[in-house]
Amino acid sequence: MMEILQYEFMQRAFIAGIMVAITCPLIGIFIVLKRLSMIGDTLSHASLAGIAAGMLWGFYPFWGALIFTLIGAVAIEKLRKTFSKYAEISNSIILSAGIGIAVVMIGLAKGFNTDLMGYMFGSIAAVSSKDIYIMGILSVIIILSVIVLHKKLFYIAFDEEGAQVSGVSVNFLNMYLTILTGLTVVVSMRIVGIFMVSSMLVVPVAAAIQTGQGFIKTTAISVIFALISVIFGLVLSYYFDIAPGGTIVLLSVGILVGVLFIKALRKRK
Amino acid sequence: MKYMENIVLRGEKISFSYDGVKVLKDCSFSVGNRDFAAVVGSNGAGKSTLLKICLGLLKPDQGNIWLFENSIDKFEEWDKIGYVPQRIMNLNLGFPATVEEVVSAPLHTSKKLKNLTKNEKKNLTDKSLEAVGMSQYRNRLIGRLSAGQQQRIFIAKALVSSPQLLFLDEPTTGIDNKTEEDFYKLIYKLNKDDGITIVMVTHDYTDIKSMVNRVIQISDGGISDKIHKDEDGDKK
């Protein structure tokens, strides 16, 4: 395995992958516990629109993804209040708008190119130093935010009304969590691809929850599961020349199945 | 009457409607320090709505709530307030949280509580678990406890910030009769021995009639606020 680290592009892929493996579960745990698993899908479609805009008008696609994802995050929260009795509608509206804008822009740019495919399905060769730099800054923001706010975010996820009564700024933190989810999508899209970001937010957490631990331990286990999936996924992707996004996600699904299997075996005993 | 001298909760001409349907009309009431108040009324009368207005979770169309003589808009000492929701309705049994994590959650909210040291927070959590007789379950997952035990944990969570006013919203929903009896004894003890003011929404007033000293009855959107008995237990 060590010989693949002599290539600079693989070093960048591993650095990027480790950032994904840490940030996705840290945000995913709150999304899953708040039953908002769809939000990753929605924001990744908004980021696709931003990438397509960048490619069409010739600016760095990361900026496009960042701007569109943040707009999408704010819009989801606003729409959730407008459709308070059908909160999930807000996700469908932003997802539709995102994919609609992306398709129109891709059409105007005269179709797909290799770079766009890389963003959609993940790529180990395409991660540039500039990408790493931006991903690093976003990852630091995400990790520090979770370190500072995790107790309050936990309280909101467990008992939103109770948290509000205790004086927690629930509306602000819900909005901030959605924005952090948007940032996580942008961090992850280069390696796992837009279409699979949502899986990385949800699947390692789903597997960790099945281990039956408390909140802090579950979060730590989900990061470990994500790290295993990303590291082995990148190695397999390199040796078999397959898309890293799909490989990483399949490995994390494999871990989930393994955990469920062990749990079922224990129950029988 | 001592309890009228020190009002901790006051509702002033509260009106509230859901989708144009008036639920509460011009409701005024007050709860004194160390009172045990029951909020009673038929299903859909607006009991839980009134409680949520008192907690600032819903905004009334008209009127105002006063907590410890402060208008609710300006009230900041939320650590003085404890809230026990309807357990069964809200709890996700698969939630990955230990009893200790749940009970200590409010200790990381208000500025005053956040400044406590780790040890002080642990002591408050221990004390709170002890008060509800659940110390031995601190590392257990909340979803693996019985309904009655979960409700005790919710009370411990509400007590951890040492509140002076405790709101409970139909806390015995889905709990068997024996557990319900123990639960009421615990609430009564918190009121009598620890001096915590209790405001409890209940659909079955008969079970706690002997414990309460104030009844806030909601019917047809209006309120009658009666002192049921004085502090020595004599009925009025």
PDB file of N, CA and C in Angstrom, chain A residues 155 159 161-162 165-166, chain B residues 7-11 29-32 35-39 47-57 65-68 70 72 75 77-87 90 151 154-159 161-172 183 187 190-191 196-202 214 216:
ATOM      1  N   TYR A 155     -28.654  18.330  21.997  1.00  0.00           N
ATOM      2  CA  TYR A 155     -29.880  18.612  22.753  1.00  0.00           C
ATOM      3  C   TYR A 155     -31.044  18.879  21.791  1.00  0.00           C
ATOM      4  N   ASP A 159     -34.316  16.623  21.839  1.00  0.00           N
ATOM      5  CA  ASP A 159     -35.566  17.208  22.348  1.00  0.00           C
ATOM      6  C   ASP A 159     -35.559  18.704  21.995  1.00  0.00           C
ATOM      7  N   GLU A 161     -37.897  20.973  21.668  1.00  0.00           N
ATOM      8  CA  GLU A 161     -38.654  21.891  22.539  1.00  0.00           C
ATOM      9  C   GLU A 161     -37.918  22.113  23.860  1.00  0.00           C
ATOM     10  N   GLY A 162     -37.397  21.022  24.420  1.00  0.00           N
ATOM     11  CA  GLY A 162     -36.662  21.117  25.681  1.00  0.00           C
ATOM     12  C   GLY A 162     -35.468  22.045  25.530  1.00  0.00           C
ATOM     13  N   VAL A 165     -36.624  25.619  25.460  1.00  0.00           N
ATOM     14  CA  VAL A 165     -36.993  26.092  26.798  1.00  0.00           C
ATOM     15  C   VAL A 165     -35.727  26.394  27.625  1.00  0.00           C
ATOM     16  N   SER A 166     -34.664  25.620  27.389  1.00  0.00           N
ATOM     17  CA  SER A 166     -33.419  25.844  28.136  1.00  0.00           C
ATOM     18  C   SER A 166     -32.651  27.057  27.634  1.00  0.00           C
TER      19      SER A 166
ATOM     20  N   ILE B   7     -45.727  35.701  43.136  1.00  0.00           N
ATOM     21  CA  ILE B   7     -46.197  35.054  41.911  1.00  0.00           C
ATOM     22  C   ILE B   7     -45.002  34.709  41.020  1.00  0.00           C
ATOM     23  N   VAL B   8     -44.903  33.445  40.589  1.00  0.00           N
ATOM     24  CA  VAL B   8     -43.792  33.059  39.715  1.00  0.00           C
ATOM     25  C   VAL B   8     -44.232  32.933  38.251  1.00  0.00           C
ATOM     26  N   LEU B   9     -45.540  32.746  38.050  1.00  0.00           N
ATOM     27  CA  LEU B   9     -46.066  32.634  36.679  1.00  0.00           C
ATOM     28  C   LEU B   9     -47.399  33.360  36.610  1.00  0.00           C
ATOM     29  N   ARG B  10     -47.528  34.223  35.618  1.00  0.00           N
ATOM     30  CA  ARG B  10     -48.795  34.940  35.471  1.00  0.00           C
ATOM     31  C   ARG B  10     -49.157  35.022  33.993  1.00  0.00           C
ATOM     32  N   GLY B  11     -50.386  34.643  33.685  1.00  0.00           N
ATOM     33  CA  GLY B  11     -50.908  34.784  32.320  1.00  0.00           C
ATOM     34  C   GLY B  11     -51.868  35.953  32.321  1.00  0.00           C
ATOM     35  N   PHE B  29     -54.467  33.975  34.605  1.00  0.00           N
ATOM     36  CA  PHE B  29     -54.263  33.042  35.719  1.00  0.00           C
ATOM     37  C   PHE B  29     -52.941  33.400  36.390  1.00  0.00           C
ATOM     38  N   SER B  30     -52.734  32.855  37.568  1.00  0.00           N
ATOM     39  CA  SER B  30     -51.430  33.060  38.200  1.00  0.00           C
ATOM     40  C   SER B  30     -51.074  31.852  39.043  1.00  0.00           C
ATOM     41  N   VAL B  31     -49.774  31.646  39.209  1.00  0.00           N
ATOM     42  CA  VAL B  31     -49.272  30.533  40.019  1.00  0.00           C
ATOM     43  C   VAL B  31     -48.240  31.113  40.987  1.00  0.00           C
ATOM     44  N   GLY B  32     -48.447  30.831  42.261  1.00  0.00           N
ATOM     45  CA  GLY B  32     -47.550  31.389  43.283  1.00  0.00           C
ATOM     46  C   GLY B  32     -46.370  30.475  43.553  1.00  0.00           C
ATOM     47  N   ASP B  35     -46.465  26.622  44.706  1.00  0.00           N
ATOM     48  CA  ASP B  35     -47.772  26.040  44.375  1.00  0.00           C
ATOM     49  C   ASP B  35     -47.585  24.707  43.654  1.00  0.00           C
ATOM     50  N   PHE B  36     -48.584  23.856  43.771  1.00  0.00           N
ATOM     51  CA  PHE B  36     -48.694  22.674  42.900  1.00  0.00           C
ATOM     52  C   PHE B  36     -49.979  22.908  42.124  1.00  0.00           C
ATOM     53  N   ALA B  37     -49.835  23.355  40.857  1.00  0.00           N
ATOM     54  CA  ALA B  37     -51.010  23.719  40.060  1.00  0.00           C
ATOM     55  C   ALA B  37     -51.299  22.653  39.017  1.00  0.00           C
ATOM     56  N   ALA B  38     -52.559  22.284  38.894  1.00  0.00           N
ATOM     57  CA  ALA B  38     -52.966  21.338  37.851  1.00  0.00           C
ATOM     58  C   ALA B  38     -53.696  22.122  36.771  1.00  0.00           C
ATOM     59  N   VAL B  39     -53.303  21.901  35.502  1.00  0.00           N
ATOM     60  CA  VAL B  39     -54.024  22.503  34.377  1.00  0.00           C
ATOM     61  C   VAL B  39     -54.917  21.412  33.825  1.00  0.00           C
ATOM     62  N   LYS B  47     -55.000  22.723  26.863  1.00  0.00           N
ATOM     63  CA  LYS B  47     -54.106  22.645  28.034  1.00  0.00           C
ATOM     64  C   LYS B  47     -52.633  22.698  27.604  1.00  0.00           C
ATOM     65  N   SER B  48     -52.258  21.827  26.654  1.00  0.00           N
ATOM     66  CA  SER B  48     -50.854  21.791  26.212  1.00  0.00           C
ATOM     67  C   SER B  48     -50.490  23.086  25.500  1.00  0.00           C
ATOM     68  N   THR B  49     -51.474  23.665  24.791  1.00  0.00           N
ATOM     69  CA  THR B  49     -51.232  24.946  24.112  1.00  0.00           C
ATOM     70  C   THR B  49     -50.878  26.018  25.137  1.00  0.00           C
ATOM     71  N   LEU B  50     -51.642  26.038  26.230  1.00  0.00           N
ATOM     72  CA  LEU B  50     -51.395  27.031  27.283  1.00  0.00           C
ATOM     73  C   LEU B  50     -49.985  26.837  27.869  1.00  0.00           C
ATOM     74  N   LEU B  51     -49.624  25.561  28.079  1.00  0.00           N
ATOM     75  CA  LEU B  51     -48.300  25.269  28.641  1.00  0.00           C
ATOM     76  C   LEU B  51     -47.190  25.762  27.702  1.00  0.00           C
ATOM     77  N   LYS B  52     -47.383  25.501  26.395  1.00  0.00           N
ATOM     78  CA  LYS B  52     -46.361  25.921  25.418  1.00  0.00           C
ATOM     79  C   LYS B  52     -46.270  27.441  25.341  1.00  0.00           C
ATOM     80  N   ILE B  53     -47.384  28.115  25.544  1.00  0.00           N
ATOM     81  CA  ILE B  53     -47.348  29.586  25.570  1.00  0.00           C
ATOM     82  C   ILE B  53     -46.558  30.049  26.800  1.00  0.00           C
ATOM     83  N   CYS B  54     -46.793  29.373  27.936  1.00  0.00           N
ATOM     84  CA  CYS B  54     -46.062  29.732  29.171  1.00  0.00           C
ATOM     85  C   CYS B  54     -44.558  29.540  29.006  1.00  0.00           C
ATOM     86  N   LEU B  55     -44.179  28.565  28.155  1.00  0.00           N
ATOM     87  CA  LEU B  55     -42.755  28.254  27.971  1.00  0.00           C
ATOM     88  C   LEU B  55     -42.130  29.038  26.819  1.00  0.00           C
ATOM     89  N   GLY B  56     -42.938  29.844  26.141  1.00  0.00           N
ATOM     90  CA  GLY B  56     -42.414  30.631  25.014  1.00  0.00           C
ATOM     91  C   GLY B  56     -42.284  29.821  23.735  1.00  0.00           C
ATOM     92  N   LEU B  57     -42.839  28.587  23.720  1.00  0.00           N
ATOM     93  CA  LEU B  57     -42.750  27.764  22.506  1.00  0.00           C
ATOM     94  C   LEU B  57     -43.804  28.193  21.484  1.00  0.00           C
ATOM     95  N   ILE B  65     -47.266  36.624  28.987  1.00  0.00           N
ATOM     96  CA  ILE B  65     -46.880  35.738  30.093  1.00  0.00           C
ATOM     97  C   ILE B  65     -45.777  36.423  30.891  1.00  0.00           C
ATOM     98  N   TRP B  66     -45.884  36.315  32.193  1.00  0.00           N
ATOM     99  CA  TRP B  66     -44.857  36.868  33.086  1.00  0.00           C
ATOM    100  C   TRP B  66     -44.242  35.716  33.866  1.00  0.00           C
ATOM    101  N   LEU B  67     -42.916  35.614  33.789  1.00  0.00           N
ATOM    102  CA  LEU B  67     -42.196  34.588  34.541  1.00  0.00           C
ATOM    103  C   LEU B  67     -41.313  35.295  35.564  1.00  0.00           C
ATOM    104  N   PHE B  68     -41.502  34.973  36.824  1.00  0.00           N
ATOM    105  CA  PHE B  68     -40.748  35.607  37.914  1.00  0.00           C
ATOM    106  C   PHE B  68     -40.758  37.139  37.755  1.00  0.00           C
ATOM    107  N   ASN B  70     -41.017  38.917  35.204  1.00  0.00           N
ATOM    108  CA  ASN B  70     -40.439  39.479  33.968  1.00  0.00           C
ATOM    109  C   ASN B  70     -41.316  39.070  32.799  1.00  0.00           C
ATOM    110  N   ILE B  72     -42.158  37.567  29.384  1.00  0.00           N
ATOM    111  CA  ILE B  72     -41.471  36.408  28.778  1.00  0.00           C
ATOM    112  C   ILE B  72     -40.504  36.836  27.664  1.00  0.00           C
ATOM    113  N   PHE B  75     -37.396  37.656  29.503  1.00  0.00           N
ATOM    114  CA  PHE B  75     -36.939  36.675  30.490  1.00  0.00           C
ATOM    115  C   PHE B  75     -35.689  35.945  29.980  1.00  0.00           C
ATOM    116  N   GLU B  77     -33.546  34.027  32.473  1.00  0.00           N
ATOM    117  CA  GLU B  77     -33.051  33.004  33.413  1.00  0.00           C
ATOM    118  C   GLU B  77     -33.760  31.663  33.204  1.00  0.00           C
ATOM    119  N   TRP B  78     -33.549  31.086  32.017  1.00  0.00           N
ATOM    120  CA  TRP B  78     -34.276  29.858  31.682  1.00  0.00           C
ATOM    121  C   TRP B  78     -33.835  28.663  32.520  1.00  0.00           C
ATOM    122  N   ASP B  79     -32.680  28.785  33.199  1.00  0.00           N
ATOM    123  CA  ASP B  79     -32.271  27.684  34.077  1.00  0.00           C
ATOM    124  C   ASP B  79     -33.183  27.586  35.304  1.00  0.00           C
ATOM    125  N   LYS B  80     -34.019  28.622  35.523  1.00  0.00           N
ATOM    126  CA  LYS B  80     -34.992  28.549  36.621  1.00  0.00           C
ATOM    127  C   LYS B  80     -36.218  27.713  36.239  1.00  0.00           C
ATOM    128  N   ILE B  81     -36.307  27.382  34.940  1.00  0.00           N
ATOM    129  CA  ILE B  81     -37.484  26.668  34.424  1.00  0.00           C
ATOM    130  C   ILE B  81     -37.103  25.245  34.039  1.00  0.00           C
ATOM    131  N   GLY B  82     -37.920  24.273  34.446  1.00  0.00           N
ATOM    132  CA  GLY B  82     -37.742  22.903  33.993  1.00  0.00           C
ATOM    133  C   GLY B  82     -38.966  22.501  33.202  1.00  0.00           C
ATOM    134  N   TYR B  83     -38.792  21.599  32.234  1.00  0.00           N
ATOM    135  CA  TYR B  83     -39.915  21.202  31.385  1.00  0.00           C
ATOM    136  C   TYR B  83     -39.857  19.700  31.131  1.00  0.00           C
ATOM    137  N   VAL B  84     -40.943  19.018  31.435  1.00  0.00           N
ATOM    138  CA  VAL B  84     -41.034  17.580  31.169  1.00  0.00           C
ATOM    139  C   VAL B  84     -42.119  17.380  30.115  1.00  0.00           C
ATOM    140  N   PRO B  85     -41.730  17.010  28.886  1.00  0.00           N
ATOM    141  CA  PRO B  85     -42.727  16.865  27.819  1.00  0.00           C
ATOM    142  C   PRO B  85     -43.479  15.533  27.911  1.00  0.00           C
ATOM    143  N   GLN B  86     -44.422  15.336  27.004  1.00  0.00           N
ATOM    144  CA  GLN B  86     -45.110  14.033  26.941  1.00  0.00           C
ATOM    145  C   GLN B  86     -44.109  13.023  26.394  1.00  0.00           C
ATOM    146  N   ARG B  87     -43.584  12.181  27.261  1.00  0.00           N
ATOM    147  CA  ARG B  87     -42.484  11.294  26.883  1.00  0.00           C
ATOM    148  C   ARG B  87     -42.769  10.421  25.663  1.00  0.00           C
ATOM    149  N   ASN B  90     -42.758  11.822  22.099  1.00  0.00           N
ATOM    150  CA  ASN B  90     -41.581  12.442  21.497  1.00  0.00           C
ATOM    151  C   ASN B  90     -40.355  11.545  21.364  1.00  0.00           C
ATOM    152  N   GLN B 151     -39.513   8.320  31.899  1.00  0.00           N
ATOM    153  CA  GLN B 151     -40.144   9.547  32.376  1.00  0.00           C
ATOM    154  C   GLN B 151     -39.376  10.124  33.566  1.00  0.00           C
ATOM    155  N   PHE B 154     -36.523  12.015  32.220  1.00  0.00           N
ATOM    156  CA  PHE B 154     -36.934  13.343  31.730  1.00  0.00           C
ATOM    157  C   PHE B 154     -37.084  14.324  32.890  1.00  0.00           C
ATOM    158  N   ILE B 155     -37.550  13.807  34.027  1.00  0.00           N
ATOM    159  CA  ILE B 155     -37.652  14.689  35.195  1.00  0.00           C
ATOM    160  C   ILE B 155     -36.249  15.063  35.674  1.00  0.00           C
ATOM    161  N   ALA B 156     -35.349  14.078  35.709  1.00  0.00           N
ATOM    162  CA  ALA B 156     -33.968  14.360  36.129  1.00  0.00           C
ATOM    163  C   ALA B 156     -33.357  15.418  35.221  1.00  0.00           C
ATOM    164  N   LYS B 157     -33.632  15.325  33.927  1.00  0.00           N
ATOM    165  CA  LYS B 157     -33.109  16.314  32.957  1.00  0.00           C
ATOM    166  C   LYS B 157     -33.668  17.706  33.281  1.00  0.00           C
ATOM    167  N   ALA B 158     -34.956  17.735  33.638  1.00  0.00           N
ATOM    168  CA  ALA B 158     -35.581  19.025  33.961  1.00  0.00           C
ATOM    169  C   ALA B 158     -35.045  19.588  35.280  1.00  0.00           C
ATOM    170  N   LEU B 159     -34.626  18.687  36.178  1.00  0.00           N
ATOM    171  CA  LEU B 159     -34.176  19.135  37.509  1.00  0.00           C
ATOM    172  C   LEU B 159     -32.707  19.535  37.557  1.00  0.00           C
ATOM    173  N   SER B 161     -30.811  21.660  36.222  1.00  0.00           N
ATOM    174  CA  SER B 161     -30.394  23.073  36.343  1.00  0.00           C
ATOM    175  C   SER B 161     -30.953  23.706  37.619  1.00  0.00           C
ATOM    176  N   SER B 162     -31.416  22.862  38.548  1.00  0.00           N
ATOM    177  CA  SER B 162     -32.015  23.312  39.817  1.00  0.00           C
ATOM    178  C   SER B 162     -33.125  24.344  39.583  1.00  0.00           C
ATOM    179  N   PRO B 163     -34.179  23.964  38.840  1.00  0.00           N
ATOM    180  CA  PRO B 163     -35.233  24.934  38.515  1.00  0.00           C
ATOM    181  C   PRO B 163     -36.098  25.260  39.731  1.00  0.00           C
ATOM    182  N   GLN B 164     -36.730  26.419  39.659  1.00  0.00           N
ATOM    183  CA  GLN B 164     -37.677  26.790  40.722  1.00  0.00           C
ATOM    184  C   GLN B 164     -39.109  26.547  40.270  1.00  0.00           C
ATOM    185  N   LEU B 165     -39.278  26.413  38.956  1.00  0.00           N
ATOM    186  CA  LEU B 165     -40.615  26.218  38.389  1.00  0.00           C
ATOM    187  C   LEU B 165     -40.556  25.071  37.382  1.00  0.00           C
ATOM    188  N   LEU B 166     -41.357  24.031  37.649  1.00  0.00           N
ATOM    189  CA  LEU B 166     -41.305  22.836  36.797  1.00  0.00           C
ATOM    190  C   LEU B 166     -42.642  22.644  36.078  1.00  0.00           C
ATOM    191  N   PHE B 167     -42.603  22.616  34.730  1.00  0.00           N
ATOM    192  CA  PHE B 167     -43.794  22.377  33.917  1.00  0.00           C
ATOM    193  C   PHE B 167     -43.801  20.917  33.466  1.00  0.00           C
ATOM    194  N   LEU B 168     -44.954  20.266  33.582  1.00  0.00           N
ATOM    195  CA  LEU B 168     -45.063  18.877  33.116  1.00  0.00           C
ATOM    196  C   LEU B 168     -46.288  18.765  32.221  1.00  0.00           C
ATOM    197  N   ASP B 169     -46.115  18.193  31.029  1.00  0.00           N
ATOM    198  CA  ASP B 169     -47.214  18.074  30.075  1.00  0.00           C
ATOM    199  C   ASP B 169     -47.696  16.623  30.027  1.00  0.00           C
ATOM    200  N   GLU B 170     -48.817  16.352  30.657  1.00  0.00           N
ATOM    201  CA  GLU B 170     -49.384  14.991  30.741  1.00  0.00           C
ATOM    202  C   GLU B 170     -48.261  13.955  30.890  1.00  0.00           C
ATOM    203  N   PRO B 171     -47.514  14.032  31.978  1.00  0.00           N
ATOM    204  CA  PRO B 171     -46.305  13.213  32.091  1.00  0.00           C
ATOM    205  C   PRO B 171     -46.546  11.721  32.265  1.00  0.00           C
ATOM    206  N   THR B 172     -47.769  11.319  32.566  1.00  0.00           N
ATOM    207  CA  THR B 172     -47.977   9.887  32.824  1.00  0.00           C
ATOM    208  C   THR B 172     -48.644   9.168  31.656  1.00  0.00           C
ATOM    209  N   PHE B 183     -44.758   7.935  40.424  1.00  0.00           N
ATOM    210  CA  PHE B 183     -44.372   9.159  39.740  1.00  0.00           C
ATOM    211  C   PHE B 183     -44.991  10.382  40.431  1.00  0.00           C
ATOM    212  N   ILE B 187     -43.236  13.706  42.296  1.00  0.00           N
ATOM    213  CA  ILE B 187     -43.534  15.110  41.982  1.00  0.00           C
ATOM    214  C   ILE B 187     -43.978  15.845  43.259  1.00  0.00           C
ATOM    215  N   LEU B 190     -41.009  16.656  45.340  1.00  0.00           N
ATOM    216  CA  LEU B 190     -40.252  17.790  44.790  1.00  0.00           C
ATOM    217  C   LEU B 190     -40.913  19.106  45.194  1.00  0.00           C
ATOM    218  N   ASN B 191     -42.249  19.089  45.234  1.00  0.00           N
ATOM    219  CA  ASN B 191     -43.003  20.285  45.587  1.00  0.00           C
ATOM    220  C   ASN B 191     -42.909  20.572  47.091  1.00  0.00           C
ATOM    221  N   ILE B 196     -40.159  23.171  44.930  1.00  0.00           N
ATOM    222  CA  ILE B 196     -40.264  23.509  43.502  1.00  0.00           C
ATOM    223  C   ILE B 196     -41.730  23.736  43.141  1.00  0.00           C
ATOM    224  N   THR B 197     -42.011  24.845  42.479  1.00  0.00           N
ATOM    225  CA  THR B 197     -43.380  25.122  42.023  1.00  0.00           C
ATOM    226  C   THR B 197     -43.689  24.201  40.841  1.00  0.00           C
ATOM    227  N   ILE B 198     -44.860  23.568  40.895  1.00  0.00           N
ATOM    228  CA  ILE B 198     -45.217  22.600  39.844  1.00  0.00           C
ATOM    229  C   ILE B 198     -46.425  23.117  39.062  1.00  0.00           C
ATOM    230  N   VAL B 199     -46.334  23.047  37.738  1.00  0.00           N
ATOM    231  CA  VAL B 199     -47.501  23.297  36.878  1.00  0.00           C
ATOM    232  C   VAL B 199     -47.651  22.064  36.003  1.00  0.00           C
ATOM    233  N   MET B 200     -48.708  21.269  36.262  1.00  0.00           N
ATOM    234  CA  MET B 200     -48.844  20.002  35.555  1.00  0.00           C
ATOM    235  C   MET B 200     -50.135  19.937  34.743  1.00  0.00           C
ATOM    236  N   VAL B 201     -49.978  19.709  33.434  1.00  0.00           N
ATOM    237  CA  VAL B 201     -51.144  19.478  32.586  1.00  0.00           C
ATOM    238  C   VAL B 201     -51.556  18.029  32.788  1.00  0.00           C
ATOM    239  N   THR B 202     -52.813  17.802  33.058  1.00  0.00           N
ATOM    240  CA  THR B 202     -53.262  16.423  33.252  1.00  0.00           C
ATOM    241  C   THR B 202     -54.683  16.229  32.726  1.00  0.00           C
ATOM    242  N   ARG B 214     -53.840  24.290  43.566  1.00  0.00           N
ATOM    243  CA  ARG B 214     -54.382  25.275  42.628  1.00  0.00           C
ATOM    244  C   ARG B 214     -54.832  24.537  41.366  1.00  0.00           C
ATOM    245  N   ILE B 216     -56.187  25.127  37.442  1.00  0.00           N
ATOM    246  CA  ILE B 216     -56.459  26.023  36.318  1.00  0.00           C
ATOM    247  C   ILE B 216     -57.301  25.220  35.331  1.00  0.00           C
TER     248      ILE B 216
END
